[in-house]
DNA sequence: CTGAAAGCGCTTACAG
DNA sequence: CTGAAAGCGCTTACAG
C-alpha cells in the first residue's frame, strides 16, 4: 500500500491510526486507498509487537449446563464491546484437562484468563502457578484457595431468601436437598439455609438434610422418597438446583401430596423447567449475564493495570421468583390478614 | 535461553522442534533446560511467521439455544484435538453483527470460519466476499446461496421419519406447526412432512398447516388452540421444534384431549423437556456433537489443502425417539396384531 | 509533517 | 551438526 501511494510504511501506519502528527490530507488519502483495496490490518502482527493478543481465555467445566450459556453470553458480549476476543475451552470437569487447557492458553498468549473450576479441583498449585504468568479471575465455580479476584452469585444470601420466604409462608420444617460438602456452591447455599433457620429460631434437623454426590431429576426424586418415608415429614423442600426440585415435585405428585399446602418446593437457578412443570416452580434467578460481564470487566482492568494486588470477591445479588410451588395466591389473602 | 546454554537461537529452536539435524545430546540439554526455566514458546510469534494462527472462528446466532451447546461441545473438542483454538461470537440473530463479527475474525487472522447463519440473512454478498479471504464452512443454519461446504442434520429425512411414525401408528390427519418460509430449517422439515404424506397417499390439507414467525411454548399453545377449533380436528401434531410441542401438549391437556389416542404429538430436537412434560414427548434426536465434529474436520481439511473446490453438503442422520406422546405401549400389542 | 531503522520471537534457507 | 541472517507486518522512538 505504501508504495502504491508513494509514501513510507510508517506514514501509512500513522495515518491509519489517526496519529496527531499526520496531515489530514495524507490521512484521507491513505484511508481512501485502504478502503479501496480492502486493506485488512494484520491484528496478529500488531499483537506480536505489543505483546498483547486481545484474547481472553475462558475455561468452563461444562458447556451444556444451561447456566453456562448465560454466563458465556455475558462474557462474550462484554469482551467484544471492549475489543477482546474470547477463546473457550471445556474442561469436562476433568482436573487434568483443566490444567492442560490453561497451559495452552498461556502458550497462546492470552491477555487474561477467566476460569470456572471443575467440581473437585485438586491441583490448585498448578493454577496458582498460572497467576504468575497472566491475570486470572475465577467466576461461578470458585475456590478461596486461589489468591485472585473472584466473581460469584451471592449463594448464601440467595438460599437465605428462599428459605426465609418459606418460613414467611408459614413453613416450619424445611428440608434441603444439596450436594456433598465437596461442592463449594452447594456449601454456600447450605450456609444460607442454616442462617435463615437460625435467624428464625428453627432447630436444625439432620434427618431432613439430604446430600448426594451429583444431583439430577432422578436423584431429587429418590431423596424426596426418603423424606416422604419419614415419620415426621417436612412441610417444605428447598433444593440447591432446579433439576432436583423437578424430581421432588414429580415424586410429591406421584404420592398425591398437595403442593404447596402440604409440602412446598423451591428450586435454584430459575431454569426453563420452572414454568413448564406443574405447579410452576419457585426459584432463585441468577443473573448469569451480570456475572460474565463483571468478571470480564475486572479482568480487563487487571490486564490494563500494572499491579495485580488487592483481589476482591464480588458477590452478585439474586432474586427469588415466587411461583405456585411455594405460594398459592388464592390463600394469600388469608395469610396476609392473619 | 540460548545464551544461558551457550548455543545459538537457531539451534535451540531446532532442538525444541526435534529437527533431524540436531544431535540427541544437544536436544536433551536444551529440553532439560527448557523444562527447568519453564520456557513457554510464544505461539504468537510462531503464528506470525507462518501466517497461521491455529484459531478457528465460530459465529452462532444464539448461544442460549440448547442445541448450540451441543454443537459447540463437538466443535471445541474436535478443534482442541487437532491443535486449534476456537474463538466464539454470538450474532444475536442480527445481520449487521454477523457481518461485523466475521470481519473482525478475518482481521484477527483466523485460519478458518464456522458459521451458523442468522434467521434471515440478507447480505449474503458480504459473506460471499468472506470466502475470498478464508476457508468457510456453514453448519446447522445454512444457505444454499453460499458456495461452500455445509453441514446440517438431514432435516427432511428426520421430519419424514417423524411423520411416517405417526402414519404407522394409524394417524391419518397430521397437522404441522412450523415457521414461516423464511426459515430454511423449517422449510426442510416441512418438505419431509410433505414427502411422508405423499408417499403414503395422504392428501395435504392447508387448514392444518400452521406457520408462525417465531415458535415458542406460547405460540405452540396458540396454534393448537386454532387446530382444536376446527370442525375437522387433526389426529396428530408434528411440531418442528420441541418448545412448540410442549405448548401443544399443554393446550391439549387443558382441553382434556387424550394424548396420543385422540391427538398424538411429536417434537423435534429431543430437548430436556421431552422427559419432563407428561406425557413424555416423542422427538427427533439431533446429534449436535457430530455436526460440530464434522464441520471442524472439513474445515481443517480445507485449511490444509490448497484448492478450495468441490464443496459438499453433508447431512447428518438423526433418529426418532418414541415416547408416550405418540405411542402408547399398552395398545402396541393391539396395533401389531391388527 | 514525514522517513529510515530497529525490534517484537520465532523459523528456515544458506553457508560452513 | 551448528551459526548468522533474513523476514513475517506492524509500531514507534529518533532524526530531520
PDB file of C-alpha atoms (C1' of nucleotides) in Angstrom, chain B residues 1-3 7-19 22 26 30, chain C residues 10-15, chain D residues 2-6:
ATOM      1  CA  UNK B   1      17.759 -19.370  26.845  1.00  0.00           C
ATOM      2  CA  UNK B   2      20.243 -19.592  24.007  1.00  0.00           C
ATOM      3  CA  UNK B   3      22.942 -17.662  25.741  1.00  0.00           C
ATOM      4  CA  UNK B   7      24.412 -22.012  21.790  1.00  0.00           C
ATOM      5  CA  UNK B   8      22.590 -20.116  19.059  1.00  0.00           C
ATOM      6  CA  UNK B   9      18.908 -19.302  18.935  1.00  0.00           C
ATOM      7  CA  UNK B  10      18.610 -21.333  15.777  1.00  0.00           C
ATOM      8  CA  UNK B  11      19.896 -24.428  17.474  1.00  0.00           C
ATOM      9  CA  UNK B  12      17.554 -24.002  20.396  1.00  0.00           C
ATOM     10  CA  UNK B  13      14.636 -23.629  18.046  1.00  0.00           C
ATOM     11  CA  UNK B  14      15.638 -26.714  16.114  1.00  0.00           C
ATOM     12  CA  UNK B  15      16.260 -28.778  19.237  1.00  0.00           C
ATOM     13  CA  UNK B  16      12.845 -27.893  20.614  1.00  0.00           C
ATOM     14  CA  UNK B  17      11.219 -28.880  17.355  1.00  0.00           C
ATOM     15  CA  UNK B  18      13.099 -32.170  17.103  1.00  0.00           C
ATOM     16  CA  UNK B  19      14.853 -31.206  13.938  1.00  0.00           C
ATOM     17  CA  UNK B  22      20.470 -31.798  15.737  1.00  0.00           C
ATOM     18  CA  UNK B  26      22.038 -31.059  22.330  1.00  0.00           C
ATOM     19  CA  UNK B  30      18.017 -27.860  25.540  1.00  0.00           C
TER      20      UNK B  30
ATOM     21  C1'  DC C  10      10.260 -17.243  16.137  1.00  0.00           C
ATOM     22  C1'  DT C  11      11.762 -20.418  11.760  1.00  0.00           C
ATOM     23  C1'  DT C  12      14.442 -21.685   7.925  1.00  0.00           C
ATOM     24  C1'  DA C  13      17.178 -21.451   3.640  1.00  0.00           C
ATOM     25  C1'  DC C  14      22.011 -20.763   3.243  1.00  0.00           C
ATOM     26  C1'  DA C  15      26.691 -21.331   4.442  1.00  0.00           C
TER      27       DA C  15
ATOM     28  C1'  DT D   2      25.658 -25.618  14.217  1.00  0.00           C
ATOM     29  C1'  DG D   3      25.511 -20.445  13.408  1.00  0.00           C
ATOM     30  C1'  DA D   4      24.431 -15.884  11.129  1.00  0.00           C
ATOM     31  C1'  DA D   5      20.999 -13.588   8.869  1.00  0.00           C
ATOM     32  C1'  DA D   6      16.655 -12.588   6.798  1.00  0.00           C
TER      33       DA D   6
END
